[in-house]
Amino acid sequence: MKLNALKTVRMMIDVDNPNAKPVGLIDTKRVDATTESEIAKHQAQDEANAMLDAARFTRRVRRRLGLS
């Protein structure tokens, strides 16, 4: 399984103007249409991926230390 690297994007937000949104960075209609159950599903998937990454890291460290 290949994981895609996330790109860091820095932006400035004008806190004095709540209507000022960055253009083109997010599909607000899609975000607004996302249900709570979809969000929960995505969170569970993210957690599962994080646990898999942690397990791989642990196995690699243990192998290098000669503990496995």
PDB file of C-alpha atoms in Angstrom:
ATOM      1  CA  MET A   1       0.000   0.000   0.000  1.00  0.00           C
ATOM      2  CA  LYS A   2       1.473   3.322  -1.072  1.00  0.00           C
ATOM      3  CA  LEU A   3       0.715   6.366   1.053  1.00  0.00           C
ATOM      4  CA  ASN A   4       0.619   9.762  -0.591  1.00  0.00           C
ATOM      5  CA  ALA A   5       2.603  12.509   1.052  1.00  0.00           C
ATOM      6  CA  LEU A   6       0.551  15.457   2.162  1.00  0.00           C
ATOM      7  CA  LYS A   7       1.494  18.861   0.890  1.00  0.00           C
ATOM      8  CA  THR A   8       1.705  21.718   3.374  1.00  0.00           C
ATOM      9  CA  VAL A   9      -0.153  24.823   2.281  1.00  0.00           C
ATOM     10  CA  ARG A  10       0.150  28.047   4.216  1.00  0.00           C
ATOM     11  CA  MET A  11      -2.447  30.770   3.848  1.00  0.00           C
ATOM     12  CA  MET A  12      -3.552  33.947   5.529  1.00  0.00           C
ATOM     13  CA  ILE A  13      -7.123  34.351   6.727  1.00  0.00           C
ATOM     14  CA  ASP A  14      -8.628  37.743   7.445  1.00  0.00           C
ATOM     15  CA  VAL A  15     -10.308  37.236  10.822  1.00  0.00           C
ATOM     16  CA  ASP A  16     -11.978  40.636  10.596  1.00  0.00           C
ATOM     17  CA  ASN A  17     -13.860  39.602   7.457  1.00  0.00           C
ATOM     18  CA  PRO A  18     -15.727  36.306   8.008  1.00  0.00           C
ATOM     19  CA  ASN A  19     -16.846  36.261   4.360  1.00  0.00           C
ATOM     20  CA  ALA A  20     -13.268  36.179   3.087  1.00  0.00           C
ATOM     21  CA  LYS A  21     -12.480  32.567   2.213  1.00  0.00           C
ATOM     22  CA  PRO A  22      -9.535  31.154   0.336  1.00  0.00           C
ATOM     23  CA  VAL A  23     -10.650  30.490  -3.222  1.00  0.00           C
ATOM     24  CA  GLY A  24     -10.118  27.136  -4.877  1.00  0.00           C
ATOM     25  CA  LEU A  25      -8.702  25.249  -1.925  1.00  0.00           C
ATOM     26  CA  ILE A  26     -11.853  23.518  -0.742  1.00  0.00           C
ATOM     27  CA  ASP A  27     -15.127  22.422  -2.269  1.00  0.00           C
ATOM     28  CA  THR A  28     -17.496  23.999   0.267  1.00  0.00           C
ATOM     29  CA  LYS A  29     -20.590  22.426  -1.283  1.00  0.00           C
ATOM     30  CA  ARG A  30     -19.088  18.969  -0.907  1.00  0.00           C
ATOM     31  CA  VAL A  31     -18.008  19.693   2.667  1.00  0.00           C
ATOM     32  CA  ASP A  32     -21.450  20.993   3.578  1.00  0.00           C
ATOM     33  CA  ALA A  33     -23.060  17.911   2.001  1.00  0.00           C
ATOM     34  CA  THR A  34     -20.921  15.509   4.055  1.00  0.00           C
ATOM     35  CA  THR A  35     -23.020  13.676   6.631  1.00  0.00           C
ATOM     36  CA  GLU A  36     -22.015  12.882  10.198  1.00  0.00           C
ATOM     37  CA  SER A  37     -21.883   9.177   9.338  1.00  0.00           C
ATOM     38  CA  GLU A  38     -19.463   9.868   6.458  1.00  0.00           C
ATOM     39  CA  ILE A  39     -17.284  11.925   8.780  1.00  0.00           C
ATOM     40  CA  ALA A  40     -17.271   9.095  11.329  1.00  0.00           C
ATOM     41  CA  LYS A  41     -16.350   6.623   8.582  1.00  0.00           C
ATOM     42  CA  HIS A  42     -13.446   8.829   7.454  1.00  0.00           C
ATOM     43  CA  GLN A  43     -12.241   9.234  11.037  1.00  0.00           C
ATOM     44  CA  ALA A  44     -12.290   5.464  11.561  1.00  0.00           C
ATOM     45  CA  GLN A  45     -10.374   4.938   8.327  1.00  0.00           C
ATOM     46  CA  ASP A  46      -7.790   7.563   9.339  1.00  0.00           C
ATOM     47  CA  GLU A  47      -7.359   5.883  12.735  1.00  0.00           C
ATOM     48  CA  ALA A  48      -6.931   2.462  11.114  1.00  0.00           C
ATOM     49  CA  ASN A  49      -4.283   3.859   8.758  1.00  0.00           C
ATOM     50  CA  ALA A  50      -2.460   5.507  11.677  1.00  0.00           C
ATOM     51  CA  MET A  51      -2.448   2.240  13.626  1.00  0.00           C
ATOM     52  CA  LEU A  52      -1.098   0.384  10.595  1.00  0.00           C
ATOM     53  CA  ASP A  53       1.688   2.958  10.221  1.00  0.00           C
ATOM     54  CA  ALA A  54       2.522   2.658  13.932  1.00  0.00           C
ATOM     55  CA  ALA A  55       2.648  -1.137  13.690  1.00  0.00           C
ATOM     56  CA  ARG A  56       4.985  -0.986  10.669  1.00  0.00           C
ATOM     57  CA  PHE A  57       7.256   1.480  12.464  1.00  0.00           C
ATOM     58  CA  THR A  58       7.337  -0.702  15.587  1.00  0.00           C
ATOM     59  CA  ARG A  59       8.196  -3.825  13.594  1.00  0.00           C
ATOM     60  CA  ARG A  60      10.988  -1.972  11.790  1.00  0.00           C
ATOM     61  CA  VAL A  61      12.497  -0.642  15.041  1.00  0.00           C
ATOM     62  CA  ARG A  62      12.282  -4.045  16.743  1.00  0.00           C
ATOM     63  CA  ARG A  63      13.924  -5.732  13.743  1.00  0.00           C
ATOM     64  CA  ARG A  64      16.775  -3.200  13.716  1.00  0.00           C
ATOM     65  CA  LEU A  65      17.335  -3.685  17.437  1.00  0.00           C
ATOM     66  CA  GLY A  66      17.289  -7.445  17.062  1.00  0.00           C
ATOM     67  CA  LEU A  67      14.219  -7.824  19.299  1.00  0.00           C
ATOM     68  CA  SER A  68      11.975  -9.564  16.783  1.00  0.00           C
TER      69      SER A  68
END
